[in-house]
Amino acid sequence: MYTTWNELEDSIKNCEKCKLCEGRKNIVFGVGNKNAKIMFIGEGPGADEDEQGEPFVGKAGQLMNKAFEYIGIDRKEVYIANIVKCRPPNNRNPEEDEAAACLDYLRNQVILVKPKIIVLLGSVALQNILGTEYKITASRGKCFVKKDIKYFPTWHPSAVLRDENKKVDFIRDLLVVYMESLKN
Ligand code: URA
Ligand code: SF4
């Protein structure tokens, strides 16, 4: 574990700990307020993120930004990262060995940000952080407290793009998160 952002960011440069290094253009480390109250965790970079080196800048990110605006969440005030930092080919889910190889970086990010709230976007984030026994359909809309951090699973914005019906849940879940973040 690194105690400073500089050391952590240096340690990930040129990372070849898993096979996702082969196809990436850019490592997508994370973005936002390094002292954020709320941290968002997605799955992994898509084509746009790989191109720009920033998480959630493509279609899913635009939907998330719209939800943020609607609710009053300032994207610059939260911290956003992913389970894997390099793009899986054809946007497939990260494989177990890839997530396992990359997870130490995310754990270190969480330790440095010290968020009160972590939003788990979709099943990949949920199962890698809380455990494979958690299912997204049953877990979303609920809060799980572990070691003083409140975890709020919700739909991945890409799932919301595929299914309009999930939009209401998504907005409602983020509204609950925002209201929770306003407490003390
Ligand atoms: N989907 C993700 O899970 N993460 C991103 O950064 C972009 C899309
Ligand atoms: Fe390293 Fe993570 Fe990229 Fe794999 S996905 S090469 S572990 S930074």
CSV table of C-alpha atoms and ligand atoms in Angstrom, one decimal:
chain,number,residue,atom,x,y,z
A,1,MET,CA,0.0,0.0,0.0
A,2,TYR,CA,1.2,3.5,-0.8
A,3,THR,CA,0.6,6.4,1.5
A,4,THR,CA,0.7,9.1,-1.2
A,5,TRP,CA,-1.1,9.6,-4.5
A,6,ASN,CA,2.2,10.3,-6.3
A,7,GLU,CA,3.6,6.9,-5.2
A,8,LEU,CA,0.4,5.1,-6.1
A,9,GLU,CA,0.1,6.8,-9.5
A,10,ASP,CA,3.8,6.1,-10.2
A,11,SER,CA,3.3,2.4,-9.3
A,12,ILE,CA,0.6,1.9,-11.9
A,13,LYS,CA,2.4,3.5,-14.8
A,14,ASN,CA,3.4,0.8,-17.4
A,15,CYS,CA,1.6,-1.9,-15.3
A,16,GLU,CA,1.7,-5.3,-16.8
A,17,LYS,CA,0.2,-7.3,-14.0
A,18,CYS,CA,-2.5,-8.7,-16.2
A,19,LYS,CA,-3.2,-9.4,-19.9
A,20,LEU,CA,-5.4,-6.3,-20.3
A,21,CYS,CA,-2.1,-4.3,-20.6
A,22,GLU,CA,-1.8,-5.8,-24.1
A,23,GLY,CA,-4.7,-3.9,-25.8
A,24,ARG,CA,-4.9,-0.7,-23.8
A,25,LYS,CA,-4.1,2.8,-25.1
A,26,ASN,CA,-4.2,4.5,-21.7
A,27,ILE,CA,-4.5,3.3,-18.2
A,28,VAL,CA,-7.7,4.8,-16.7
A,29,PHE,CA,-6.7,5.4,-13.1
A,30,GLY,CA,-9.5,7.5,-11.7
A,31,VAL,CA,-10.7,11.1,-11.6
A,32,GLY,CA,-12.2,13.6,-9.2
A,33,ASN,CA,-11.9,14.9,-5.7
A,34,LYS,CA,-9.2,12.9,-3.8
A,35,ASN,CA,-11.0,13.8,-0.5
A,36,ALA,CA,-14.5,13.0,-1.8
A,37,LYS,CA,-17.3,11.9,0.5
A,38,ILE,CA,-18.7,9.8,-2.3
A,39,MET,CA,-16.8,7.4,-4.5
A,40,PHE,CA,-18.2,5.7,-7.6
A,41,ILE,CA,-16.8,2.3,-8.8
A,42,GLY,CA,-17.6,1.1,-12.3
A,43,GLU,CA,-16.4,-2.0,-14.2
A,44,GLY,CA,-13.6,-1.0,-16.6
A,45,PRO,CA,-12.8,1.5,-19.4
A,46,GLY,CA,-14.6,1.3,-22.7
A,47,ALA,CA,-13.3,2.6,-26.0
A,48,ASP,CA,-13.8,6.3,-25.1
A,49,GLU,CA,-12.3,6.0,-21.7
A,50,ASP,CA,-9.3,4.0,-23.2
A,51,GLU,CA,-8.8,6.8,-25.7
A,52,GLN,CA,-9.1,9.7,-23.2
A,53,GLY,CA,-7.6,8.1,-20.0
A,54,GLU,CA,-10.6,9.2,-17.9
A,55,PRO,CA,-13.4,7.0,-16.5
A,56,PHE,CA,-17.0,7.4,-17.6
A,57,VAL,CA,-16.6,9.9,-20.5
A,58,GLY,CA,-18.5,7.8,-23.1
A,59,LYS,CA,-22.2,7.2,-23.5
A,60,ALA,CA,-22.6,5.6,-20.0
A,61,GLY,CA,-20.7,8.5,-18.5
A,62,GLN,CA,-22.9,11.0,-20.2
A,63,LEU,CA,-26.0,9.4,-18.8
A,64,MET,CA,-24.3,9.4,-15.3
A,65,ASN,CA,-23.5,13.1,-15.8
A,66,LYS,CA,-27.1,13.9,-16.6
A,67,ALA,CA,-28.3,12.0,-13.5
A,68,PHE,CA,-25.7,14.0,-11.5
A,69,GLU,CA,-26.9,17.3,-12.9
A,70,TYR,CA,-30.6,16.4,-12.3
A,71,ILE,CA,-29.9,15.5,-8.6
A,72,GLY,CA,-27.4,18.2,-7.9
A,73,ILE,CA,-24.2,16.1,-7.6
A,74,ASP,CA,-21.1,17.9,-8.8
A,75,ARG,CA,-19.0,15.5,-10.8
A,76,LYS,CA,-15.8,17.3,-9.7
A,77,GLU,CA,-16.8,16.7,-6.0
A,78,VAL,CA,-16.9,12.9,-6.2
A,79,TYR,CA,-14.2,10.4,-7.0
A,80,ILE,CA,-14.7,7.9,-9.9
A,81,ALA,CA,-12.7,4.8,-10.6
A,82,ASN,CA,-13.1,1.3,-12.0
A,83,ILE,CA,-12.5,-2.3,-10.9
A,84,VAL,CA,-9.9,-2.7,-13.8
A,85,LYS,CA,-7.9,0.2,-15.1
A,86,CYS,CA,-7.3,-1.1,-18.6
A,87,ARG,CA,-9.9,-1.8,-21.3
A,88,PRO,CA,-11.2,-5.3,-21.7
A,89,PRO,CA,-11.3,-6.3,-25.4
A,90,ASN,CA,-14.7,-5.8,-27.0
A,91,ASN,CA,-16.0,-4.4,-23.7
A,92,ARG,CA,-16.3,-7.9,-22.2
A,93,ASN,CA,-16.5,-8.2,-18.5
A,94,PRO,CA,-13.1,-8.3,-16.7
A,95,GLU,CA,-12.1,-11.9,-15.9
A,96,GLU,CA,-11.4,-13.0,-12.4
A,97,ASP,CA,-7.6,-13.0,-12.7
A,98,GLU,CA,-7.7,-9.5,-14.2
A,99,ALA,CA,-9.9,-8.1,-11.5
A,100,ALA,CA,-7.7,-9.8,-8.8
A,101,ALA,CA,-4.5,-8.4,-10.3
A,102,CYS,CA,-5.9,-4.9,-10.4
A,103,LEU,CA,-7.9,-4.7,-7.2
A,104,ASP,CA,-5.0,-3.6,-5.0
A,105,TYR,CA,-4.9,-0.3,-6.9
A,106,LEU,CA,-8.5,0.3,-6.2
A,107,ARG,CA,-8.2,-0.7,-2.5
A,108,ASN,CA,-5.3,1.8,-2.2
A,109,GLN,CA,-7.5,4.5,-3.9
A,110,VAL,CA,-10.2,3.8,-1.3
A,111,ILE,CA,-7.7,4.1,1.6
A,112,LEU,CA,-6.4,7.4,0.3
A,113,VAL,CA,-9.8,9.0,-0.6
A,114,LYS,CA,-11.5,7.7,2.7
A,115,PRO,CA,-15.0,8.1,1.3
A,116,LYS,CA,-18.0,7.8,3.6
A,117,ILE,CA,-20.1,6.3,0.7
A,118,ILE,CA,-19.2,4.0,-2.1
A,119,VAL,CA,-21.6,3.6,-5.0
A,120,LEU,CA,-21.1,0.2,-6.7
A,121,LEU,CA,-22.2,0.5,-10.4
A,122,GLY,CA,-23.4,-2.8,-11.6
A,123,SER,CA,-22.7,-6.5,-10.8
A,124,VAL,CA,-19.0,-6.5,-11.6
A,125,ALA,CA,-18.3,-3.8,-9.0
A,126,LEU,CA,-20.7,-5.3,-6.5
A,127,GLN,CA,-19.3,-8.8,-6.7
A,128,ASN,CA,-15.7,-7.8,-6.7
A,129,ILE,CA,-16.1,-5.5,-3.7
A,130,LEU,CA,-18.8,-7.1,-1.5
A,131,GLY,CA,-18.6,-10.7,-2.7
A,132,THR,CA,-20.0,-13.0,-5.3
A,133,GLU,CA,-22.9,-13.9,-3.1
A,134,TYR,CA,-24.4,-10.4,-3.7
A,135,LYS,CA,-26.7,-10.2,-6.7
A,136,ILE,CA,-27.3,-6.7,-8.2
A,137,THR,CA,-31.1,-7.2,-8.7
A,138,ALA,CA,-31.5,-8.0,-5.0
A,139,SER,CA,-28.9,-5.6,-3.7
A,140,ARG,CA,-29.6,-2.3,-5.5
A,141,GLY,CA,-31.5,0.3,-3.5
A,142,LYS,CA,-30.0,-1.1,-0.3
A,143,CYS,CA,-27.2,0.0,1.9
A,144,PHE,CA,-24.5,-2.2,3.3
A,145,VAL,CA,-22.2,-1.0,6.0
A,146,LYS,CA,-18.6,-2.4,6.2
A,147,LYS,CA,-15.8,-0.9,8.2
A,148,ASP,CA,-17.5,2.5,8.5
A,149,ILE,CA,-18.1,2.8,4.7
A,150,LYS,CA,-21.7,2.7,3.4
A,151,TYR,CA,-22.0,0.8,0.2
A,152,PHE,CA,-24.8,1.5,-2.2
A,153,PRO,CA,-25.1,-0.9,-5.1
A,154,THR,CA,-27.1,0.4,-8.1
A,155,TRP,CA,-27.5,-0.4,-11.8
A,156,HIS,CA,-24.6,0.2,-14.1
A,157,PRO,CA,-25.4,3.2,-16.3
A,158,SER,CA,-24.9,1.0,-19.4
A,159,ALA,CA,-27.7,-1.2,-18.1
A,160,VAL,CA,-29.8,1.9,-17.8
A,161,LEU,CA,-29.0,2.8,-21.4
A,162,ARG,CA,-30.2,-0.7,-22.5
A,163,ASP,CA,-33.3,-0.7,-20.4
A,164,GLU,CA,-35.2,2.6,-19.9
A,165,ASN,CA,-37.2,1.0,-17.0
A,166,LYS,CA,-34.1,1.1,-14.9
A,167,LYS,CA,-33.8,4.8,-15.1
A,168,VAL,CA,-36.2,5.5,-12.2
A,169,ASP,CA,-34.3,3.1,-9.9
A,170,PHE,CA,-31.0,4.7,-10.9
A,171,ILE,CA,-32.1,8.2,-10.2
A,172,ARG,CA,-33.8,7.2,-6.9
A,173,ASP,CA,-30.6,5.3,-5.8
A,174,LEU,CA,-28.4,8.3,-6.5
A,175,LEU,CA,-30.8,10.6,-4.8
A,176,VAL,CA,-30.6,8.5,-1.6
A,177,VAL,CA,-26.8,8.5,-1.9
A,178,TYR,CA,-26.7,12.3,-2.3
A,179,MET,CA,-29.0,12.8,0.7
A,180,GLU,CA,-26.9,10.5,2.8
A,181,SER,CA,-23.8,12.5,1.8
A,182,LEU,CA,-25.4,15.7,3.2
A,183,LYS,CA,-25.7,14.2,6.7
A,184,ASN,CA,-23.1,15.9,8.9
B,1,URA,N1,-18.2,1.7,-18.0
B,1,URA,C1,-17.5,1.5,-16.8
B,1,URA,O1,-17.7,0.6,-16.1
B,1,URA,N2,-16.5,2.3,-16.6
B,1,URA,C2,-16.1,3.4,-17.3
B,1,URA,O2,-15.2,4.1,-17.0
B,1,URA,C3,-16.9,3.6,-18.5
B,1,URA,C4,-17.9,2.8,-18.8
B,2,SF4,FE1,-2.3,-3.5,-14.5
B,2,SF4,FE2,-4.9,-3.3,-13.8
B,2,SF4,FE3,-4.1,-2.7,-16.3
B,2,SF4,FE4,-4.2,-5.2,-15.5
B,2,SF4,S1,-6.0,-3.9,-15.7
B,2,SF4,S2,-2.5,-4.3,-16.6
B,2,SF4,S3,-3.6,-5.0,-13.3
B,2,SF4,S4,-3.5,-1.6,-14.5
